[in-house]
Amino acid sequence: MSENNKIPRLIKGGIHTDQRGQISFVNDMKFDAIERFYIISNSAENPLRAWQGHKIDNKYFYCIQGAVRVHYVKIDHWELPSKDLKVESVILSADQSNVLHVPEGYANAIESLEVGSKLISFSTLLLDRTSEDDVRFDSDMWELVSGE
């Protein structure tokens, strides 16, 4: 994996609208490493899903309805991470066709900004290897970033 793929990045897309309707696209998104995907909808009562870390899995997030803020933090030590790590965030919206790539080595939290928001999470790790990868942290482990 190139060094550029080891830091989170926003893959910009676009939306085309004409008399026939609308097409959302992210032409620079490459699916060659994708093994599976999920659609995530947080409940209105619990709009935050936090913190899930991935040692070897890469995640790609795409908002298909509403708006979500994806928070992420680079893990310094998997067994005993620092509580002072810098949390960054990106807002994804169905009104903007962008994909956020969060590479291995990060933990993420997904915050719904609108009721009914939906996010597709693409994963590069086979399902039978998730037990060696998935690390959960308390939801208050890191302070969330409120701005973009």
PDB file of C-alpha atoms in Angstrom:
ATOM      1  CA  MET A   1       0.000   0.000   0.000  1.00  0.00           C
ATOM      2  CA  SER A   2       1.379   3.410  -0.892  1.00  0.00           C
ATOM      3  CA  GLU A   3       2.070   5.960   1.835  1.00  0.00           C
ATOM      4  CA  ASN A   4      -0.795   8.146   0.509  1.00  0.00           C
ATOM      5  CA  ASN A   5      -3.278   5.370   1.278  1.00  0.00           C
ATOM      6  CA  LYS A   6      -2.256   5.258   4.962  1.00  0.00           C
ATOM      7  CA  ILE A   7      -3.908   8.550   5.904  1.00  0.00           C
ATOM      8  CA  PRO A   8      -7.636   9.301   5.730  1.00  0.00           C
ATOM      9  CA  ARG A   9      -8.692  11.078   2.571  1.00  0.00           C
ATOM     10  CA  LEU A  10     -11.866  12.355   0.959  1.00  0.00           C
ATOM     11  CA  ILE A  11     -12.530  10.985  -2.528  1.00  0.00           C
ATOM     12  CA  LYS A  12     -14.623  13.635  -4.246  1.00  0.00           C
ATOM     13  CA  GLY A  13     -17.479  12.817  -6.551  1.00  0.00           C
ATOM     14  CA  GLY A  14     -20.317  14.765  -8.022  1.00  0.00           C
ATOM     15  CA  ILE A  15     -24.001  14.922  -8.744  1.00  0.00           C
ATOM     16  CA  HIS A  16     -25.547  15.443 -12.175  1.00  0.00           C
ATOM     17  CA  THR A  17     -29.148  16.574 -12.435  1.00  0.00           C
ATOM     18  CA  ASP A  18     -31.237  17.042 -15.567  1.00  0.00           C
ATOM     19  CA  GLN A  19     -34.857  16.631 -16.650  1.00  0.00           C
ATOM     20  CA  ARG A  20     -34.600  12.841 -16.210  1.00  0.00           C
ATOM     21  CA  GLY A  21     -33.489  12.988 -12.577  1.00  0.00           C
ATOM     22  CA  GLN A  22     -30.227  12.776 -10.700  1.00  0.00           C
ATOM     23  CA  ILE A  23     -27.073  10.670 -10.790  1.00  0.00           C
ATOM     24  CA  SER A  24     -24.579  10.676  -7.917  1.00  0.00           C
ATOM     25  CA  PHE A  25     -21.090   9.421  -8.725  1.00  0.00           C
ATOM     26  CA  VAL A  26     -17.590   8.985  -7.319  1.00  0.00           C
ATOM     27  CA  ASN A  27     -15.585   8.015 -10.382  1.00  0.00           C
ATOM     28  CA  ASP A  28     -12.250   7.923  -8.526  1.00  0.00           C
ATOM     29  CA  MET A  29     -13.459   5.254  -6.076  1.00  0.00           C
ATOM     30  CA  LYS A  30     -11.728   1.955  -6.857  1.00  0.00           C
ATOM     31  CA  PHE A  31     -13.457  -1.249  -5.759  1.00  0.00           C
ATOM     32  CA  ASP A  32     -10.654  -3.736  -6.428  1.00  0.00           C
ATOM     33  CA  ALA A  33      -9.926  -4.285  -2.697  1.00  0.00           C
ATOM     34  CA  ILE A  34     -13.546  -4.184  -1.438  1.00  0.00           C
ATOM     35  CA  GLU A  35     -14.728  -7.500   0.038  1.00  0.00           C
ATOM     36  CA  ARG A  36     -18.107  -6.552   1.553  1.00  0.00           C
ATOM     37  CA  PHE A  37     -20.316  -3.642   2.589  1.00  0.00           C
ATOM     38  CA  TYR A  38     -22.877  -2.626   5.180  1.00  0.00           C
ATOM     39  CA  ILE A  39     -25.591   0.013   5.336  1.00  0.00           C
ATOM     40  CA  ILE A  40     -25.615   1.748   8.716  1.00  0.00           C
ATOM     41  CA  SER A  41     -28.588   3.608  10.187  1.00  0.00           C
ATOM     42  CA  ASN A  42     -28.201   4.903  13.718  1.00  0.00           C
ATOM     43  CA  SER A  43     -31.353   5.121  15.807  1.00  0.00           C
ATOM     44  CA  ALA A  44     -32.873   8.512  16.655  1.00  0.00           C
ATOM     45  CA  GLU A  45     -32.315   7.718  20.346  1.00  0.00           C
ATOM     46  CA  ASN A  46     -28.628   6.838  19.825  1.00  0.00           C
ATOM     47  CA  PRO A  47     -27.275   8.944  16.954  1.00  0.00           C
ATOM     48  CA  LEU A  48     -23.645   8.029  17.762  1.00  0.00           C
ATOM     49  CA  ARG A  49     -21.935   4.706  17.005  1.00  0.00           C
ATOM     50  CA  ALA A  50     -18.467   4.820  18.583  1.00  0.00           C
ATOM     51  CA  TRP A  51     -15.523   3.740  18.675  1.00  0.00           C
ATOM     52  CA  GLN A  52     -14.538   0.837  16.442  1.00  0.00           C
ATOM     53  CA  GLY A  53     -10.890   0.318  15.518  1.00  0.00           C
ATOM     54  CA  HIS A  54      -9.371  -1.658  12.671  1.00  0.00           C
ATOM     55  CA  LYS A  55      -5.802  -2.931  12.715  1.00  0.00           C
ATOM     56  CA  ILE A  56      -5.799  -4.238   9.127  1.00  0.00           C
ATOM     57  CA  ASP A  57      -9.164  -3.348   7.574  1.00  0.00           C
ATOM     58  CA  ASN A  58      -9.695  -0.245   5.435  1.00  0.00           C
ATOM     59  CA  LYS A  59     -13.103   1.440   5.542  1.00  0.00           C
ATOM     60  CA  TYR A  60     -14.752   3.556   2.872  1.00  0.00           C
ATOM     61  CA  PHE A  61     -17.830   5.560   3.916  1.00  0.00           C
ATOM     62  CA  TYR A  62     -20.507   6.937   1.578  1.00  0.00           C
ATOM     63  CA  CYS A  63     -23.657   8.725   2.773  1.00  0.00           C
ATOM     64  CA  ILE A  64     -26.763   7.681   0.829  1.00  0.00           C
ATOM     65  CA  GLN A  65     -29.381   9.529   2.907  1.00  0.00           C
ATOM     66  CA  GLY A  66     -29.248  12.541   5.212  1.00  0.00           C
ATOM     67  CA  ALA A  67     -25.930  13.590   6.728  1.00  0.00           C
ATOM     68  CA  VAL A  68     -23.374  11.999   9.047  1.00  0.00           C
ATOM     69  CA  ARG A  69     -20.151  13.090  10.685  1.00  0.00           C
ATOM     70  CA  VAL A  70     -17.433  10.440  10.627  1.00  0.00           C
ATOM     71  CA  HIS A  71     -14.856  10.922  13.385  1.00  0.00           C
ATOM     72  CA  TYR A  72     -11.536   9.108  13.238  1.00  0.00           C
ATOM     73  CA  VAL A  73      -8.412   8.809  15.331  1.00  0.00           C
ATOM     74  CA  LYS A  74      -5.026   7.190  14.592  1.00  0.00           C
ATOM     75  CA  ILE A  75      -4.399   4.541  17.257  1.00  0.00           C
ATOM     76  CA  ASP A  76      -0.987   4.777  18.936  1.00  0.00           C
ATOM     77  CA  HIS A  77      -1.213   1.550  20.971  1.00  0.00           C
ATOM     78  CA  TRP A  78      -3.974  -1.041  20.509  1.00  0.00           C
ATOM     79  CA  GLU A  79      -4.004  -2.417  24.051  1.00  0.00           C
ATOM     80  CA  LEU A  80      -3.667   0.915  25.862  1.00  0.00           C
ATOM     81  CA  PRO A  81      -4.234   3.881  23.525  1.00  0.00           C
ATOM     82  CA  SER A  82      -3.695   7.422  24.733  1.00  0.00           C
ATOM     83  CA  LYS A  83      -6.835   9.384  25.626  1.00  0.00           C
ATOM     84  CA  ASP A  84      -5.114  12.499  24.203  1.00  0.00           C
ATOM     85  CA  LEU A  85      -5.067  11.400  20.554  1.00  0.00           C
ATOM     86  CA  LYS A  86      -6.223  13.954  17.994  1.00  0.00           C
ATOM     87  CA  VAL A  87      -9.716  13.268  16.685  1.00  0.00           C
ATOM     88  CA  GLU A  88     -10.549  14.506  13.202  1.00  0.00           C
ATOM     89  CA  SER A  89     -13.886  14.430  11.412  1.00  0.00           C
ATOM     90  CA  VAL A  90     -15.533  14.792   8.031  1.00  0.00           C
ATOM     91  CA  ILE A  91     -19.181  15.474   7.271  1.00  0.00           C
ATOM     92  CA  LEU A  92     -20.644  13.272   4.556  1.00  0.00           C
ATOM     93  CA  SER A  93     -23.993  14.168   3.043  1.00  0.00           C
ATOM     94  CA  ALA A  94     -26.288  12.614   0.472  1.00  0.00           C
ATOM     95  CA  ASP A  95     -26.305  16.081  -1.131  1.00  0.00           C
ATOM     96  CA  GLN A  96     -22.568  15.759  -1.844  1.00  0.00           C
ATOM     97  CA  SER A  97     -21.291  12.623  -3.480  1.00  0.00           C
ATOM     98  CA  ASN A  98     -18.024  11.953  -1.616  1.00  0.00           C
ATOM     99  CA  VAL A  99     -16.368   8.872  -0.134  1.00  0.00           C
ATOM    100  CA  LEU A 100     -14.200   8.998   2.977  1.00  0.00           C
ATOM    101  CA  HIS A 101     -11.367   6.441   3.067  1.00  0.00           C
ATOM    102  CA  VAL A 102     -10.176   5.566   6.593  1.00  0.00           C
ATOM    103  CA  PRO A 103      -7.184   3.205   6.326  1.00  0.00           C
ATOM    104  CA  GLU A 104      -6.086   0.507   8.750  1.00  0.00           C
ATOM    105  CA  GLY A 105      -4.726   1.700  12.066  1.00  0.00           C
ATOM    106  CA  TYR A 106      -7.614   4.019  12.884  1.00  0.00           C
ATOM    107  CA  ALA A 107     -10.732   3.913  15.039  1.00  0.00           C
ATOM    108  CA  ASN A 108     -13.901   5.568  13.806  1.00  0.00           C
ATOM    109  CA  ALA A 109     -17.170   6.851  15.199  1.00  0.00           C
ATOM    110  CA  ILE A 110     -20.270   7.539  13.129  1.00  0.00           C
ATOM    111  CA  GLU A 111     -22.607  10.332  14.197  1.00  0.00           C
ATOM    112  CA  SER A 112     -25.971  10.866  12.496  1.00  0.00           C
ATOM    113  CA  LEU A 113     -26.648  14.564  11.967  1.00  0.00           C
ATOM    114  CA  GLU A 114     -30.188  14.009  10.692  1.00  0.00           C
ATOM    115  CA  VAL A 115     -32.799  11.446  11.709  1.00  0.00           C
ATOM    116  CA  GLY A 116     -32.973   8.693   9.089  1.00  0.00           C
ATOM    117  CA  SER A 117     -29.424   9.157   7.812  1.00  0.00           C
ATOM    118  CA  LYS A 118     -27.871   6.132   6.102  1.00  0.00           C
ATOM    119  CA  LEU A 119     -24.235   5.364   5.418  1.00  0.00           C
ATOM    120  CA  ILE A 120     -22.660   2.614   3.323  1.00  0.00           C
ATOM    121  CA  SER A 121     -19.478   1.192   4.854  1.00  0.00           C
ATOM    122  CA  PHE A 122     -17.263  -0.674   2.395  1.00  0.00           C
ATOM    123  CA  SER A 123     -14.686  -3.042   3.908  1.00  0.00           C
ATOM    124  CA  THR A 124     -11.460  -4.527   2.532  1.00  0.00           C
ATOM    125  CA  LEU A 125     -11.252  -7.412   5.000  1.00  0.00           C
ATOM    126  CA  LEU A 126     -12.900 -10.792   4.497  1.00  0.00           C
ATOM    127  CA  LEU A 127     -15.621 -11.546   7.055  1.00  0.00           C
ATOM    128  CA  ASP A 128     -13.792 -14.598   8.442  1.00  0.00           C
ATOM    129  CA  ARG A 129     -10.830 -12.376   9.461  1.00  0.00           C
ATOM    130  CA  THR A 130     -12.785  -9.715  11.362  1.00  0.00           C
ATOM    131  CA  SER A 131     -12.217 -11.318  14.783  1.00  0.00           C
ATOM    132  CA  GLU A 132      -8.471 -10.610  14.489  1.00  0.00           C
ATOM    133  CA  ASP A 133      -9.088  -7.005  13.470  1.00  0.00           C
ATOM    134  CA  ASP A 134     -12.056  -5.444  15.259  1.00  0.00           C
ATOM    135  CA  VAL A 135     -11.231  -3.478  18.435  1.00  0.00           C
ATOM    136  CA  ARG A 136     -13.970  -1.679  20.383  1.00  0.00           C
ATOM    137  CA  PHE A 137     -13.380   1.304  22.652  1.00  0.00           C
ATOM    138  CA  ASP A 138     -15.717   3.096  25.083  1.00  0.00           C
ATOM    139  CA  SER A 139     -17.877   5.735  23.405  1.00  0.00           C
ATOM    140  CA  ASP A 140     -16.322   8.449  25.599  1.00  0.00           C
ATOM    141  CA  MET A 141     -12.717   7.348  24.951  1.00  0.00           C
ATOM    142  CA  TRP A 142     -11.947  10.449  22.830  1.00  0.00           C
ATOM    143  CA  GLU A 143     -13.629  13.835  22.705  1.00  0.00           C
ATOM    144  CA  LEU A 144     -15.594  14.280  19.505  1.00  0.00           C
ATOM    145  CA  VAL A 145     -14.880  17.090  17.086  1.00  0.00           C
ATOM    146  CA  SER A 146     -17.952  19.280  16.666  1.00  0.00           C
ATOM    147  CA  GLY A 147     -16.831  21.249  13.597  1.00  0.00           C
ATOM    148  CA  GLU A 148     -15.872  20.004  10.148  1.00  0.00           C
TER     149      GLU A 148
END
